[in-house]
XYZ file of C-alpha atoms in Angstrom:
586
model
C 168.774 5.459 -3.804
C 171.662 2.931 -4.960
C 174.523 2.167 -2.873
C 177.877 1.872 -4.858
C 180.514 -0.332 -3.237
C 182.222 -1.495 -6.816
C 184.317 2.009 -6.939
C 184.443 4.957 -4.420
C 181.764 3.928 -1.842
C 179.190 6.420 -2.629
C 175.065 6.671 -3.072
C 173.466 7.231 -6.405
C 169.362 8.358 -7.203
C 170.095 7.879 -10.821
C 171.088 11.578 -11.624
C 173.373 12.889 -8.929
C 176.015 10.594 -6.776
C 177.077 11.362 -3.539
C 180.979 9.792 -3.132
C 180.977 9.743 0.875
C 183.885 10.936 2.704
C 186.574 9.103 4.474
C 185.283 8.727 7.779
C 184.126 6.048 10.749
C 180.531 5.792 9.610
C 181.799 5.013 6.193
C 183.965 2.214 7.278
C 180.628 0.897 9.305
C 178.486 1.307 6.050
C 181.107 -0.231 3.567
C 181.026 -3.049 6.269
C 177.208 -3.630 6.502
C 176.894 -3.614 2.546
C 179.515 -6.062 2.149
C 177.212 -8.385 3.991
C 174.204 -7.006 3.302
C 170.752 -9.133 3.951
C 172.898 -11.169 6.836
C 173.634 -10.247 10.769
C 176.713 -8.739 11.186
C 178.092 -9.444 14.575
C 179.252 -6.024 16.223
C 182.589 -7.163 17.201
C 183.251 -7.458 13.179
C 181.939 -3.991 12.584
C 184.115 -2.871 15.420
C 187.058 -4.490 14.106
C 186.405 -3.165 10.551
C 186.036 0.464 11.954
C 188.937 0.855 14.207
C 191.109 -1.686 12.888
C 192.323 -4.757 15.447
C 193.392 -2.253 18.520
C 190.289 -1.139 19.471
C 189.269 1.761 22.052
C 187.601 0.687 25.090
C 184.713 2.938 24.286
C 184.483 1.216 20.921
C 180.910 -0.510 21.491
C 179.196 3.004 22.444
C 180.844 4.754 19.629
C 179.698 1.878 16.811
C 176.052 2.514 18.426
C 177.261 6.260 17.628
C 178.367 5.504 13.978
C 175.158 3.736 13.443
C 173.131 7.110 14.434
C 175.121 9.074 12.316
C 174.659 6.664 9.370
C 170.982 7.052 9.708
C 170.778 10.471 9.918
C 172.620 10.199 6.815
C 170.493 8.172 5.009
C 167.322 10.426 5.862
C 169.033 13.628 4.642
C 169.536 11.844 1.379
C 166.169 9.888 1.352
C 167.039 6.910 1.783
C 164.021 4.827 2.710
C 164.323 1.357 1.264
C 167.086 0.414 2.682
C 167.212 0.851 6.644
C 169.838 -0.297 9.486
C 168.044 -2.808 11.551
C 169.671 -3.410 15.210
C 169.417 -7.245 15.832
C 170.671 -9.449 18.832
C 174.419 -9.304 18.377
C 174.988 -6.954 15.754
C 173.219 -5.116 13.073
C 171.997 -5.853 9.448
C 171.319 -3.554 6.462
C 168.970 -5.498 3.546
C 169.961 -4.356 -0.153
C 168.831 -6.054 -3.318
C 169.831 -5.577 -7.231
C 168.214 -2.518 -7.144
C 169.560 -0.790 -4.478
C 173.593 -2.219 -3.918
C 175.843 -2.752 -6.919
C 177.590 -5.643 -5.111
C 174.382 -7.894 -5.258
C 173.325 -6.635 -8.933
C 176.445 -7.836 -10.116
C 176.539 -11.369 -7.856
C 173.031 -11.785 -9.673
C 173.993 -11.100 -12.681
C 176.929 -12.820 -12.960
C 174.734 -15.809 -11.581
C 172.071 -15.189 -14.207
C 175.040 -15.298 -16.843
C 176.211 -19.215 -15.540
C 173.014 -20.215 -16.801
C 172.787 -19.249 -19.855
C 172.223 -21.568 -22.729
C 174.466 -20.036 -25.357
C 178.117 -18.697 -24.877
C 177.172 -15.498 -26.716
C 174.238 -14.887 -24.668
C 176.647 -15.431 -21.052
C 178.947 -13.577 -22.796
C 176.566 -10.384 -23.501
C 175.673 -11.147 -19.579
C 178.921 -11.095 -18.162
C 179.921 -7.653 -19.853
C 176.723 -6.227 -18.249
C 177.648 -7.521 -14.577
C 181.205 -6.203 -15.273
C 180.152 -2.846 -16.536
C 178.691 -1.892 -12.693
C 182.496 -1.685 -11.530
C 183.898 1.600 -11.821
C 187.465 1.151 -10.685
C 188.868 -0.645 -7.518
C 186.853 -0.956 -4.690
C 186.250 1.475 -1.874
C 188.882 3.732 -2.596
C 187.815 6.496 0.030
C 187.113 3.871 2.704
C 190.116 4.194 5.183
C 189.837 1.175 6.769
C 193.225 -1.191 6.897
C 190.531 -4.104 8.124
C 188.412 -3.851 5.398
C 191.278 -3.640 2.479
C 192.652 -6.213 4.121
C 190.009 -8.910 4.829
C 187.211 -7.874 2.246
C 188.291 -6.203 -0.829
C 190.827 -9.022 -2.063
C 187.680 -10.768 -1.869
C 185.942 -8.539 -3.974
C 188.385 -8.331 -6.639
C 188.644 -12.157 -6.868
C 185.089 -11.906 -7.717
C 185.469 -9.769 -10.346
C 188.439 -11.764 -11.791
C 186.982 -14.867 -12.032
C 184.233 -12.628 -13.880
C 186.693 -11.730 -16.103
C 188.382 -14.956 -16.360
C 185.403 -16.346 -17.503
C 184.775 -13.448 -20.343
C 188.273 -14.558 -21.735
C 187.597 -18.247 -21.622
C 184.029 -17.528 -23.507
C 185.614 -15.078 -26.299
C 188.344 -17.788 -26.921
C 185.702 -20.690 -27.309
C 183.613 -18.416 -29.792
C 186.775 -17.578 -31.666
C 187.120 -14.002 -30.758
C 191.209 -13.788 -30.354
C 191.523 -10.491 -31.535
C 189.214 -9.322 -29.049
C 190.460 -11.747 -26.216
C 194.397 -10.048 -27.098
C 193.113 -6.694 -26.869
C 192.091 -7.409 -22.957
C 194.571 -9.914 -22.195
C 197.409 -8.175 -22.609
C 196.519 -5.187 -19.851
C 195.418 -7.728 -17.872
C 198.484 -9.876 -17.740
C 200.247 -7.020 -17.071
C 197.888 -5.730 -14.404
C 197.817 -8.844 -12.580
C 201.281 -10.391 -13.585
C 200.716 -13.435 -10.790
C 197.389 -14.424 -12.155
C 198.290 -17.484 -13.892
C 195.169 -18.063 -15.930
C 195.347 -14.763 -17.582
C 199.035 -15.590 -18.518
C 197.430 -18.916 -20.207
C 194.702 -17.471 -22.291
C 197.054 -14.729 -23.315
C 199.394 -17.291 -24.761
C 197.050 -19.581 -26.262
C 194.707 -16.669 -27.789
C 198.755 -15.937 -29.351
C 198.842 -19.265 -30.925
C 195.529 -19.546 -32.420
C 195.836 -16.895 -33.648
C 198.703 -17.976 -35.661
C 201.348 -15.835 -33.869
C 203.718 -18.759 -32.624
C 206.554 -16.953 -32.085
C 205.008 -14.551 -30.178
C 203.186 -16.977 -27.965
C 206.504 -18.982 -27.506
C 208.200 -15.440 -26.311
C 205.646 -14.593 -24.038
C 205.703 -18.267 -22.105
C 209.554 -17.906 -22.177
C 208.856 -14.293 -20.314
C 206.534 -15.666 -17.972
C 208.560 -18.524 -17.238
C 211.363 -15.854 -16.291
C 209.346 -14.134 -14.229
C 208.021 -17.222 -12.177
C 211.402 -18.256 -11.789
C 212.759 -15.165 -10.320
C 210.342 -13.618 -8.285
C 208.254 -16.351 -7.005
C 210.941 -19.362 -7.161
C 208.391 -21.731 -8.804
C 208.030 -23.513 -12.640
C 205.169 -23.237 -15.009
C 201.938 -25.072 -14.365
C 201.248 -28.167 -16.041
C 198.612 -26.615 -18.055
C 201.416 -24.125 -19.691
C 204.006 -26.920 -19.767
C 201.714 -28.826 -21.875
C 200.564 -25.672 -23.816
C 204.327 -25.093 -24.587
C 204.696 -28.728 -25.976
C 201.731 -28.690 -28.497
C 203.406 -25.092 -29.475
C 206.967 -26.382 -30.079
C 205.179 -29.400 -32.103
C 202.582 -27.166 -33.900
C 199.784 -29.342 -32.882
C 196.415 -28.412 -32.734
C 194.852 -27.425 -29.286
C 191.485 -29.053 -30.038
C 188.140 -26.789 -30.115
C 188.514 -23.590 -28.312
C 186.021 -24.598 -25.610
C 189.157 -27.031 -24.283
C 191.599 -26.227 -21.222
C 194.945 -24.964 -22.584
C 197.208 -28.371 -23.864
C 194.216 -30.246 -24.684
C 194.655 -32.524 -27.957
C 192.500 -32.545 -30.773
C 188.940 -33.899 -29.885
C 187.840 -37.131 -30.895
C 185.252 -37.335 -33.811
C 181.823 -36.413 -32.446
C 180.224 -39.763 -33.067
C 182.853 -41.558 -30.462
C 182.074 -38.938 -27.652
C 180.121 -40.456 -24.712
C 176.736 -38.611 -24.598
C 176.512 -36.097 -21.415
C 174.414 -36.858 -18.649
C 171.560 -34.918 -17.707
C 171.635 -32.320 -15.318
C 169.269 -32.365 -12.555
C 165.881 -30.590 -13.212
C 165.097 -26.785 -12.225
C 163.465 -25.908 -9.019
C 159.791 -24.927 -9.482
C 159.438 -21.601 -8.206
C 163.186 -20.991 -6.744
C 163.750 -17.689 -5.777
C 165.906 -15.263 -3.399
C 169.549 -16.811 -2.245
C 171.383 -14.460 -4.590
C 174.249 -14.638 -2.440
C 174.864 -17.935 -2.020
C 173.935 -18.600 -5.524
C 176.502 -16.184 -6.731
C 179.452 -17.786 -4.593
C 178.907 -21.498 -5.025
C 178.209 -20.655 -8.972
C 181.789 -19.191 -9.150
C 183.615 -21.640 -6.903
C 181.810 -24.635 -8.623
C 182.330 -23.008 -12.046
C 185.607 -22.260 -11.518
C 186.923 -25.678 -10.139
C 184.727 -27.080 -12.939
C 187.009 -25.337 -15.336
C 190.399 -26.133 -13.624
C 189.658 -29.543 -12.846
C 190.028 -29.365 -9.108
C 188.341 -30.926 -6.359
C 185.627 -28.707 -4.389
C 183.756 -29.508 -1.680
C 180.544 -27.264 -0.956
C 178.024 -27.578 2.551
C 174.665 -26.271 2.774
C 173.492 -26.101 6.067
C 170.827 -24.886 8.205
C 167.282 -25.290 9.951
C 164.937 -28.120 8.640
C 162.700 -26.804 5.477
C 164.845 -24.018 5.217
C 165.795 -24.758 1.734
C 168.988 -26.424 1.614
C 167.859 -29.146 -1.082
C 165.950 -26.401 -3.144
C 169.358 -24.314 -3.473
C 171.815 -27.044 -4.039
C 169.608 -28.467 -6.619
C 168.993 -25.018 -8.530
C 173.012 -24.387 -8.444
C 173.184 -28.149 -9.967
C 170.994 -27.282 -12.652
C 172.367 -24.410 -13.713
C 176.047 -25.440 -13.628
C 174.684 -28.490 -15.757
C 176.948 -27.241 -18.952
C 180.142 -26.959 -16.575
C 179.803 -30.675 -15.766
C 179.356 -32.603 -19.071
C 179.624 -36.247 -16.621
C 176.201 -34.485 -15.032
C 174.674 -34.381 -11.944
C 174.248 -36.887 -9.758
C 172.020 -36.616 -6.394
C 172.132 -39.205 -3.440
C 169.867 -38.690 -0.777
C 171.962 -40.089 2.729
C 168.932 -40.365 4.907
C 166.036 -42.813 4.279
C 161.967 -42.280 3.912
C 162.570 -43.453 7.885
C 165.002 -40.839 8.639
C 167.544 -43.407 9.346
C 170.759 -42.971 8.028
C 171.472 -44.672 4.640
C 174.730 -46.665 4.727
C 177.282 -45.216 2.752
C 178.360 -49.131 1.035
C 174.585 -48.711 -0.039
C 174.779 -45.341 -1.492
C 177.884 -45.528 -2.875
C 176.690 -49.181 -4.935
C 173.527 -46.359 -6.013
C 176.199 -44.064 -7.450
C 178.187 -46.720 -9.246
C 175.160 -47.952 -10.735
C 173.668 -44.153 -11.822
C 177.311 -42.807 -13.349
C 177.641 -42.092 -16.638
C 180.604 -43.601 -19.033
C 183.759 -41.537 -16.954
C 184.747 -40.498 -20.663
C 181.823 -38.068 -20.208
C 183.710 -35.824 -18.222
C 183.664 -34.039 -15.071
C 180.211 -34.552 -12.668
C 179.111 -32.709 -9.877
C 177.998 -35.119 -7.087
C 174.580 -33.629 -4.722
C 175.028 -35.658 -1.191
C 171.240 -34.570 0.189
C 170.758 -34.258 4.090
C 173.709 -35.754 5.648
C 173.619 -37.195 9.193
C 177.123 -36.561 10.208
C 180.564 -36.490 9.392
C 181.427 -39.380 9.410
C 179.000 -40.906 6.948
C 179.992 -38.210 4.356
C 183.442 -39.450 4.933
C 182.731 -42.873 4.196
C 180.527 -41.967 1.282
C 183.285 -39.771 -0.336
C 185.659 -42.893 -0.526
C 182.837 -44.314 -3.191
C 182.796 -41.025 -4.948
C 186.194 -40.530 -6.157
C 187.914 -37.085 -6.791
C 185.821 -34.117 -8.016
C 183.061 -31.434 -7.206
C 180.674 -32.312 -4.376
C 177.818 -29.957 -2.966
C 176.684 -31.540 0.276
C 173.572 -30.242 2.370
C 172.843 -30.796 5.773
C 171.085 -29.664 9.034
C 174.649 -29.874 10.955
C 177.374 -27.705 10.239
C 179.850 -30.651 9.878
C 182.668 -29.085 11.340
C 184.717 -32.506 11.938
C 183.952 -33.076 7.764
C 185.578 -29.493 6.746
C 188.466 -29.980 9.498
C 189.372 -33.422 7.809
C 188.761 -32.679 4.063
C 188.287 -28.831 3.398
C 185.530 -27.469 1.796
C 183.548 -24.086 2.513
C 180.132 -23.555 4.429
C 177.018 -21.770 3.575
C 174.239 -21.800 6.218
C 171.163 -20.494 5.635
C 169.159 -18.150 7.550
C 165.043 -17.681 6.793
C 164.583 -15.219 4.159
C 164.962 -11.251 4.037
C 161.323 -10.011 3.271
C 162.151 -9.067 -0.148
C 162.696 -12.551 -0.773
C 159.707 -13.540 0.871
C 157.662 -11.129 -1.204
C 159.684 -12.660 -4.058
C 158.405 -16.046 -3.246
C 155.147 -15.151 -3.094
C 154.572 -12.980 -6.044
C 156.249 -16.096 -8.276
C 153.379 -18.568 -6.915
C 150.349 -16.247 -6.226
C 151.165 -13.523 -8.715
C 152.887 -9.812 -8.016
C 148.805 -8.525 -8.900
C 147.371 -10.659 -6.335
C 150.042 -9.348 -3.526
C 149.659 -5.627 -5.037
C 145.804 -6.034 -4.251
C 146.633 -6.367 -0.496
C 150.371 -5.305 0.060
C 149.893 -5.070 3.952
C 148.438 -8.533 4.102
C 151.129 -9.965 1.724
C 153.537 -8.625 4.208
C 151.585 -9.823 7.541
C 151.311 -13.479 5.332
C 155.417 -13.318 5.135
C 155.576 -12.390 9.051
C 152.748 -15.355 9.996
C 155.050 -17.900 8.283
C 158.365 -16.667 10.158
C 160.234 -16.038 6.362
C 160.577 -19.605 6.568
C 160.911 -21.090 2.635
C 158.877 -24.388 3.660
C 155.972 -22.505 5.246
C 155.961 -19.961 2.621
C 156.115 -22.388 -0.386
C 152.645 -24.713 1.520
C 151.063 -21.186 2.406
C 151.531 -19.808 -1.479
C 150.393 -23.191 -2.588
C 146.992 -23.522 -0.380
C 146.218 -19.944 -1.408
C 147.107 -20.479 -4.858
C 144.602 -23.385 -5.248
C 141.849 -20.693 -3.689
C 141.917 -17.963 -6.376
C 138.735 -15.811 -5.123
C 139.899 -15.683 -1.676
C 140.529 -12.394 -0.299
C 144.621 -12.606 0.693
C 143.623 -10.995 4.452
C 141.332 -13.857 5.204
C 143.616 -16.501 4.295
C 146.092 -14.958 6.271
C 143.731 -14.790 9.153
C 142.653 -18.223 8.602
C 146.280 -19.369 8.403
C 146.510 -17.608 11.724
C 144.165 -19.522 13.627
C 146.096 -22.497 13.480
C 149.567 -22.331 11.965
C 151.297 -25.766 12.609
C 148.071 -27.676 11.569
C 147.684 -25.449 8.370
C 151.353 -25.097 7.292
C 150.333 -28.281 5.402
C 149.099 -29.984 2.284
C 146.690 -32.289 2.127
C 147.146 -34.244 -0.749
C 151.014 -34.229 0.211
C 151.678 -35.262 4.086
C 155.403 -34.942 3.417
C 154.832 -31.150 2.779
C 154.132 -29.992 6.195
C 155.483 -27.974 8.796
C 154.738 -30.242 11.696
C 155.649 -33.406 9.646
C 159.556 -32.022 8.789
C 160.075 -30.837 12.251
C 158.793 -34.083 13.853
C 161.071 -35.483 12.042
C 163.879 -33.655 13.050
C 162.845 -34.124 16.470
C 163.206 -37.950 16.307
C 166.497 -37.932 14.669
C 167.976 -36.332 18.275
C 168.768 -38.180 20.988
C 165.970 -38.347 23.988
C 167.476 -35.784 26.187
C 168.642 -33.463 23.752
C 165.365 -33.497 22.217
C 163.793 -32.724 25.586
C 166.189 -30.161 25.786
C 165.205 -28.518 22.162
C 161.426 -28.841 23.614
C 162.753 -26.655 27.018
C 164.407 -24.188 24.979
C 161.288 -23.629 22.870
C 159.314 -23.153 25.510
C 161.434 -20.765 27.348
C 159.481 -17.140 27.791
C 162.003 -15.220 24.956
C 162.937 -15.980 21.802
C 166.355 -15.156 22.316
C 168.373 -16.297 25.713
C 171.718 -17.283 26.901
C 173.097 -20.543 28.570
C 172.545 -19.215 32.156
C 168.571 -19.293 31.273
C 168.609 -23.252 30.429
C 170.866 -24.109 33.629
C 168.972 -27.066 35.704
C 166.067 -27.315 33.130
C 164.640 -30.503 31.865
C 167.158 -31.971 29.120
C 170.111 -29.548 30.606
C 170.811 -31.356 33.670
C 174.390 -33.681 34.335
C 175.332 -31.268 31.529
C 177.050 -27.944 30.724
C 173.815 -25.763 29.678
C 175.997 -24.257 26.452
C 177.583 -27.381 25.493
C 173.849 -28.718 24.943
C 172.659 -25.605 23.326
C 175.879 -25.982 21.004
C 174.406 -29.480 20.015
C 171.107 -27.812 18.873
C 172.634 -25.407 17.121
C 174.663 -27.786 15.190
C 171.487 -29.919 14.419
C 169.922 -26.554 12.948
C 167.247 -26.341 15.618
C 168.637 -22.879 17.375
C 170.549 -19.757 15.703
C 173.601 -18.059 16.841
C 175.462 -18.536 20.139
C 177.770 -17.507 22.150
C 178.734 -14.771 22.399
C 175.265 -13.497 21.814
C 172.390 -15.249 22.687
C 170.697 -18.440 21.358
C 167.418 -17.848 19.291
C 164.670 -20.363 18.173
C 162.685 -19.355 15.029
C 159.067 -18.358 15.804
C 157.744 -21.617 14.050
C 159.999 -24.048 15.781
C 159.080 -22.195 19.075
C 155.063 -23.072 18.455
C 155.907 -26.103 17.584
C 158.233 -27.168 20.924
C 155.058 -25.667 22.952
C 152.810 -27.627 21.000
C 154.676 -30.670 21.028
C 155.724 -30.351 24.717
C 152.804 -29.314 26.056
C 152.726 -31.169 29.689
C 156.244 -32.747 29.243
C 158.354 -29.494 29.897
C 157.810 -26.922 32.501
C 160.704 -23.912 32.100
C 161.688 -22.180 35.069
C 159.918 -19.371 36.321
C 162.001 -16.068 35.905
C 161.461 -14.794 39.627
């Protein structure tokens, strides 16, 4: 069964489609599917279902809505996409096969990685064919249409915009014009479509029509919005009035004729691909769209990837940089902000490294990846050396201070979903080996806590023992997970080593508080459960827990409970043995 969001909300089994009637459960399903694979808080769901003015019984009514949805799933044979109750809210797990939105985002991301413009255009057309009209037209939730639908529409428009750019680059001016006439009338405020239309007219030899279209748009901006055309449009107008060449179609509107090929600087190489990279489809799609869009527009952009140690931040950043290599002719530079000893590197040292490795500025815009940032101040100082441009930052911390002063978006990584864990294991060990013992494969992922680093290490160890039955390998791992989630020939690839390094970065009192939290009876707890325990004395328990969450060692927080990942709990119990004695509950 496949869910449909990119049009009326519905379910399809390939032959029949059920379009859901407007109802509160339909509102709930739409809100869950939009955030598929992530925890959706009960407060958010109540707002999406009932709006900002919620009834006093909203929490209980939400549980009733979930029950009605589960009955609907049973009625229509939905077995692979359950609604899970998790601390603080609910979660639905859907992949590209079961949800058109995930399929669309995955296809757009894959298109961005194409090496030929014809291939990228073909892949984008496949992605856009998933749209069946305006999204969620049968969902009667003002909050969803206010807060979520515009973001979905924007994703589609960015893909359409990129497709039109590719048509212009390939010289398909007639095809582009057919599409752009309708787009500019349907979206009069979307300036890039108007630029593309004027450019397509001019490149088709229709200078008079191009200038007339420019004048109509100029009048619209003045009368409706009280603003003038963009700098790019004014440059395009000047080039048209002078009868100048616009250069190669791939260049931005208004660009002058390109320099001879022999005079162009050689582009810097992109970052290499990440071996065995799987999962993170949603984050990949969002990052590729934002960085790719801003690369084309020459706008500065900053994106932060944060999360727990070993959760895959660097891998995601490097993979995004690799996929977008063709969007940044100046190449991608990766600078590590933490030394091998775990200490933050001085900004001047990082700046000198960047200056030495930076390609010729004439090569074009570059993407800077700042890996493993210690805190907001360190990044601010490094940015002073980096100049303007696109910057992708990874950090265990959320760096809220940096976002407040320099802007940007935050992408917090959580452990893999079950399907992502399976995909990683299958890519390393082979689908045939997993299919031979599916239960053991699921058990292996669970033993690793769906933690990317742990999964990668476990898969690597099993890959070197092809004759070992998977179930035997899982039992061997379960005997001492922390000791065996490491590679003997590469000490750096060790869950214990990575977590020990994270612990050493904390102040002593904060490290003691983490060990305390990790040894509490339950992995989920509130601040009141920690009051007065070692590491929490003399400070508000919630403030301490917030610092641990900011460091990537705890998940979630107020108003819901804090949580410690099972591998971190195991590490805390072993590390803190004899040092921390949690208060016994009466």
